[in-house]
Amino acid sequence: MTGGSGHAPCPGQTAPMLTIRQAQLDTLADWRARDFEDRALAHLQRWMPRHCNLLGAEPMRRVVRQGLAKARHYGLGAECTVIGYVDLMCLLGSGFDLDPLLPWAAEILNEPPRADPVERGDRLYDAAWSYIDRIVADYRDAGGKPLTERLVVLLREARSSARDELVDDAMPAFAVELQQTLAQYFPAKTALVGAGRIAALALDARRRALQHGFRSLRGTRVVALLMFILGAGFDADPLLPWLPPLLAAADDEQARIDQLLARGAETLRRWWDFERAGAH
């Protein structure tokens, strides 16, 4: 049946077709991606204002893009689960999925795909908040006031660490000292993580420090502290865009460590000042 003034093609003729070029498809995909980023940024500006304030819109877009790629990699493609994944990047560090101090995250993310990925995303979010509730005493006092100032003090104290090379024979003593320091400043998290993972952190910190050209006890200690405070993947975290250029700089080891300590303390200080300002 035909309708209106249209007519069926004659035998041997091809019906008219709408041709969509690949460039048009790419443009449509780019528009959809940008539209999702806008929605994600609006969510982050409401719920993660400190991150948005400190980084700005374009760096936060890069965080969202990485979160989208990682969430899809783990089969969490629904928009709500992607945004939830980005939330956890802001709370736990962008590399939380590979952080050996957070084994529960990898366990959930690497489960075989389920019929309902939203349910798995919800369990990941619930597990993260359960973890945060157990360590929050390390970061806020009983009245809810942030204790970030203590973290700045800890990084400043790292300036006095020995500048001698950290040799293999000194690693056991370094691991013990790291355990004691973390237990002093982060008693809840240290107890939750356990001595075994702290010892493994010491070894991983030395490996990571050597990758960045830090051979001293001082350099390894700073890397270990930043891994514990900011997440194991801190040195490749888009939430810390100032780090890669600093680590790759041509300056000598001690100069780069001084800059790393200063920028780390500055980041925490700005976080602290913004938190205090927002409390009024």
mmCIF file of N, CA and C in Angstrom, residues 214-265:
data_model
loop_
_atom_site.group_PDB
_atom_site.id
_atom_site.type_symbol
_atom_site.label_atom_id
_atom_site.label_comp_id
_atom_site.label_asym_id
_atom_site.label_seq_id
_atom_site.Cartn_x
_atom_site.Cartn_y
_atom_site.Cartn_z
ATOM 1 N N PHE A 214 64.625 8.018 42.207
ATOM 2 C CA PHE A 214 64.836 8.297 43.625
ATOM 3 C C PHE A 214 65.483 7.074 44.275
ATOM 4 N N ARG A 215 66.745 7.217 44.662
ATOM 5 C CA ARG A 215 67.467 6.100 45.249
ATOM 6 C C ARG A 215 67.650 6.245 46.758
ATOM 7 N N SER A 216 67.353 7.389 47.297
ATOM 8 C CA SER A 216 67.608 7.666 48.703
ATOM 9 C C SER A 216 66.467 7.154 49.590
ATOM 10 N N LEU A 217 66.788 7.006 50.879
ATOM 11 C CA LEU A 217 65.766 6.683 51.874
ATOM 12 C C LEU A 217 64.699 7.771 51.878
ATOM 13 N N ARG A 218 65.136 9.003 51.772
ATOM 14 C CA ARG A 218 64.217 10.149 51.774
ATOM 15 C C ARG A 218 63.215 10.053 50.629
ATOM 16 N N GLY A 219 63.704 9.781 49.434
ATOM 17 C CA GLY A 219 62.820 9.698 48.281
ATOM 18 C C GLY A 219 61.831 8.556 48.381
ATOM 19 N N THR A 220 62.305 7.405 48.851
ATOM 20 C CA THR A 220 61.429 6.246 48.975
ATOM 21 C C THR A 220 60.372 6.480 50.041
ATOM 22 N N ARG A 221 60.748 7.128 51.118
ATOM 23 C CA ARG A 221 59.781 7.414 52.185
ATOM 24 C C ARG A 221 58.686 8.345 51.674
ATOM 25 N N VAL A 222 59.053 9.369 50.924
ATOM 26 C CA VAL A 222 58.061 10.295 50.392
ATOM 27 C C VAL A 222 57.109 9.573 49.447
ATOM 28 N N VAL A 223 57.642 8.738 48.570
ATOM 29 C CA VAL A 223 56.792 7.987 47.643
ATOM 30 C C VAL A 223 55.836 7.076 48.413
ATOM 31 N N ALA A 224 56.322 6.401 49.440
ATOM 32 C CA ALA A 224 55.472 5.510 50.235
ATOM 33 C C ALA A 224 54.344 6.283 50.911
ATOM 34 N N LEU A 225 54.656 7.435 51.468
ATOM 35 C CA LEU A 225 53.630 8.239 52.132
ATOM 36 C C LEU A 225 52.576 8.717 51.138
ATOM 37 N N LEU A 226 53.013 9.161 49.966
ATOM 38 C CA LEU A 226 52.053 9.645 48.979
ATOM 39 C C LEU A 226 51.198 8.503 48.426
ATOM 40 N N MET A 227 51.775 7.326 48.281
ATOM 41 C CA MET A 227 50.993 6.165 47.859
ATOM 42 C C MET A 227 49.916 5.849 48.882
ATOM 43 N N PHE A 228 50.254 5.951 50.152
ATOM 44 C CA PHE A 228 49.297 5.644 51.218
ATOM 45 C C PHE A 228 48.215 6.716 51.310
ATOM 46 N N ILE A 229 48.606 7.992 51.202
ATOM 47 C CA ILE A 229 47.654 9.096 51.387
ATOM 48 C C ILE A 229 46.806 9.326 50.143
ATOM 49 N N LEU A 230 47.443 9.330 48.962
ATOM 50 C CA LEU A 230 46.763 9.723 47.728
ATOM 51 C C LEU A 230 46.351 8.546 46.859
ATOM 52 N N GLY A 231 46.802 7.350 47.199
ATOM 53 C CA GLY A 231 46.484 6.170 46.398
ATOM 54 C C GLY A 231 47.722 5.621 45.728
ATOM 55 N N ALA A 232 47.734 4.311 45.515
ATOM 56 C CA ALA A 232 48.924 3.656 44.970
ATOM 57 C C ALA A 232 49.297 4.173 43.589
ATOM 58 N N GLY A 233 48.313 4.640 42.820
ATOM 59 C CA GLY A 233 48.590 5.157 41.481
ATOM 60 C C GLY A 233 48.723 6.665 41.432
ATOM 61 N N PHE A 234 49.157 7.270 42.524
ATOM 62 C CA PHE A 234 49.199 8.739 42.608
ATOM 63 C C PHE A 234 50.040 9.372 41.513
ATOM 64 N N ASP A 235 51.102 8.682 41.069
ATOM 65 C CA ASP A 235 52.032 9.289 40.122
ATOM 66 C C ASP A 235 51.507 9.289 38.689
ATOM 67 N N ALA A 236 50.332 8.706 38.456
ATOM 68 C CA ALA A 236 49.708 8.763 37.130
ATOM 69 C C ALA A 236 48.238 9.149 37.257
ATOM 70 N N ASP A 237 47.913 9.892 38.286
ATOM 71 C CA ASP A 237 46.525 10.227 38.587
ATOM 72 C C ASP A 237 46.146 11.542 37.924
ATOM 73 N N PRO A 238 45.118 11.567 37.059
ATOM 74 C CA PRO A 238 44.718 12.836 36.433
ATOM 75 C C PRO A 238 44.199 13.852 37.447
ATOM 76 N N LEU A 239 43.894 13.423 38.662
ATOM 77 C CA LEU A 239 43.518 14.366 39.707
ATOM 78 C C LEU A 239 44.720 15.141 40.233
ATOM 79 N N LEU A 240 45.926 14.698 39.866
ATOM 80 C CA LEU A 240 47.171 15.352 40.283
ATOM 81 C C LEU A 240 47.997 15.679 39.040
ATOM 82 N N PRO A 241 47.496 16.556 38.175
ATOM 83 C CA PRO A 241 48.165 16.791 36.890
ATOM 84 C C PRO A 241 49.535 17.416 37.000
ATOM 85 N N TRP A 242 49.886 17.985 38.154
ATOM 86 C CA TRP A 242 51.189 18.623 38.318
ATOM 87 C C TRP A 242 52.297 17.595 38.556
ATOM 88 N N LEU A 243 51.932 16.339 38.853
ATOM 89 C CA LEU A 243 52.942 15.362 39.244
ATOM 90 C C LEU A 243 53.819 14.838 38.097
ATOM 91 N N PRO A 244 53.261 14.364 36.993
ATOM 92 C CA PRO A 244 54.121 13.795 35.941
ATOM 93 C C PRO A 244 55.231 14.725 35.470
ATOM 94 N N PRO A 245 54.947 16.017 35.192
ATOM 95 C CA PRO A 245 56.054 16.891 34.772
ATOM 96 C C PRO A 245 57.133 17.025 35.845
ATOM 97 N N LEU A 246 56.721 17.066 37.100
ATOM 98 C CA LEU A 246 57.692 17.188 38.184
ATOM 99 C C LEU A 246 58.578 15.947 38.249
ATOM 100 N N LEU A 247 57.950 14.767 38.150
ATOM 101 C CA LEU A 247 58.713 13.522 38.246
ATOM 102 C C LEU A 247 59.643 13.333 37.059
ATOM 103 N N ALA A 248 59.262 13.879 35.912
ATOM 104 C CA ALA A 248 60.083 13.719 34.705
ATOM 105 C C ALA A 248 61.097 14.835 34.515
ATOM 106 N N ALA A 249 61.151 15.795 35.428
ATOM 107 C CA ALA A 249 62.048 16.935 35.281
ATOM 108 C C ALA A 249 63.508 16.490 35.309
ATOM 109 N N ALA A 250 64.364 17.331 34.740
ATOM 110 C CA ALA A 250 65.791 17.006 34.659
ATOM 111 C C ALA A 250 66.557 17.373 35.922
ATOM 112 N N ASP A 251 65.890 17.949 36.911
ATOM 113 C CA ASP A 251 66.572 18.331 38.147
ATOM 114 C C ASP A 251 67.130 17.092 38.855
ATOM 115 N N ASP A 252 68.103 17.325 39.746
ATOM 116 C CA ASP A 252 68.659 16.189 40.466
ATOM 117 C C ASP A 252 67.635 15.647 41.467
ATOM 118 N N GLU A 253 67.958 14.484 42.040
ATOM 119 C CA GLU A 253 67.000 13.780 42.880
ATOM 120 C C GLU A 253 66.497 14.622 44.040
ATOM 121 N N GLN A 254 67.400 15.208 44.796
ATOM 122 C CA GLN A 254 66.988 15.924 46.003
ATOM 123 C C GLN A 254 66.158 17.159 45.676
ATOM 124 N N ALA A 255 66.471 17.826 44.575
ATOM 125 C CA ALA A 255 65.683 18.990 44.168
ATOM 126 C C ALA A 255 64.263 18.566 43.809
ATOM 127 N N ARG A 256 64.132 17.442 43.118
ATOM 128 C CA ARG A 256 62.793 16.969 42.740
ATOM 129 C C ARG A 256 62.015 16.510 43.971
ATOM 130 N N ILE A 257 62.700 15.893 44.924
ATOM 131 C CA ILE A 257 62.017 15.479 46.156
ATOM 132 C C ILE A 257 61.527 16.700 46.916
ATOM 133 N N ASP A 258 62.375 17.742 46.984
ATOM 134 C CA ASP A 258 61.952 18.981 47.654
ATOM 135 C C ASP A 258 60.693 19.544 46.989
ATOM 136 N N GLN A 259 60.675 19.544 45.655
ATOM 137 C CA GLN A 259 59.504 20.053 44.942
ATOM 138 C C GLN A 259 58.291 19.161 45.180
ATOM 139 N N LEU A 260 58.514 17.844 45.214
ATOM 140 C CA LEU A 260 57.422 16.907 45.448
ATOM 141 C C LEU A 260 56.808 17.131 46.828
ATOM 142 N N LEU A 261 57.653 17.319 47.822
ATOM 143 C CA LEU A 261 57.163 17.588 49.173
ATOM 144 C C LEU A 261 56.409 18.910 49.226
ATOM 145 N N ALA A 262 56.961 19.932 48.579
ATOM 146 C CA ALA A 262 56.321 21.246 48.606
ATOM 147 C C ALA A 262 54.973 21.223 47.905
ATOM 148 N N ARG A 263 54.916 20.605 46.722
ATOM 149 C CA ARG A 263 53.659 20.567 45.983
ATOM 150 C C ARG A 263 52.639 19.676 46.683
ATOM 151 N N GLY A 264 53.104 18.561 47.264
ATOM 152 C CA GLY A 264 52.198 17.695 48.002
ATOM 153 C C GLY A 264 51.589 18.414 49.193
ATOM 154 N N ALA A 265 52.433 19.108 49.945
ATOM 155 C CA ALA A 265 51.941 19.868 51.098
ATOM 156 C C ALA A 265 51.019 21.001 50.648
#
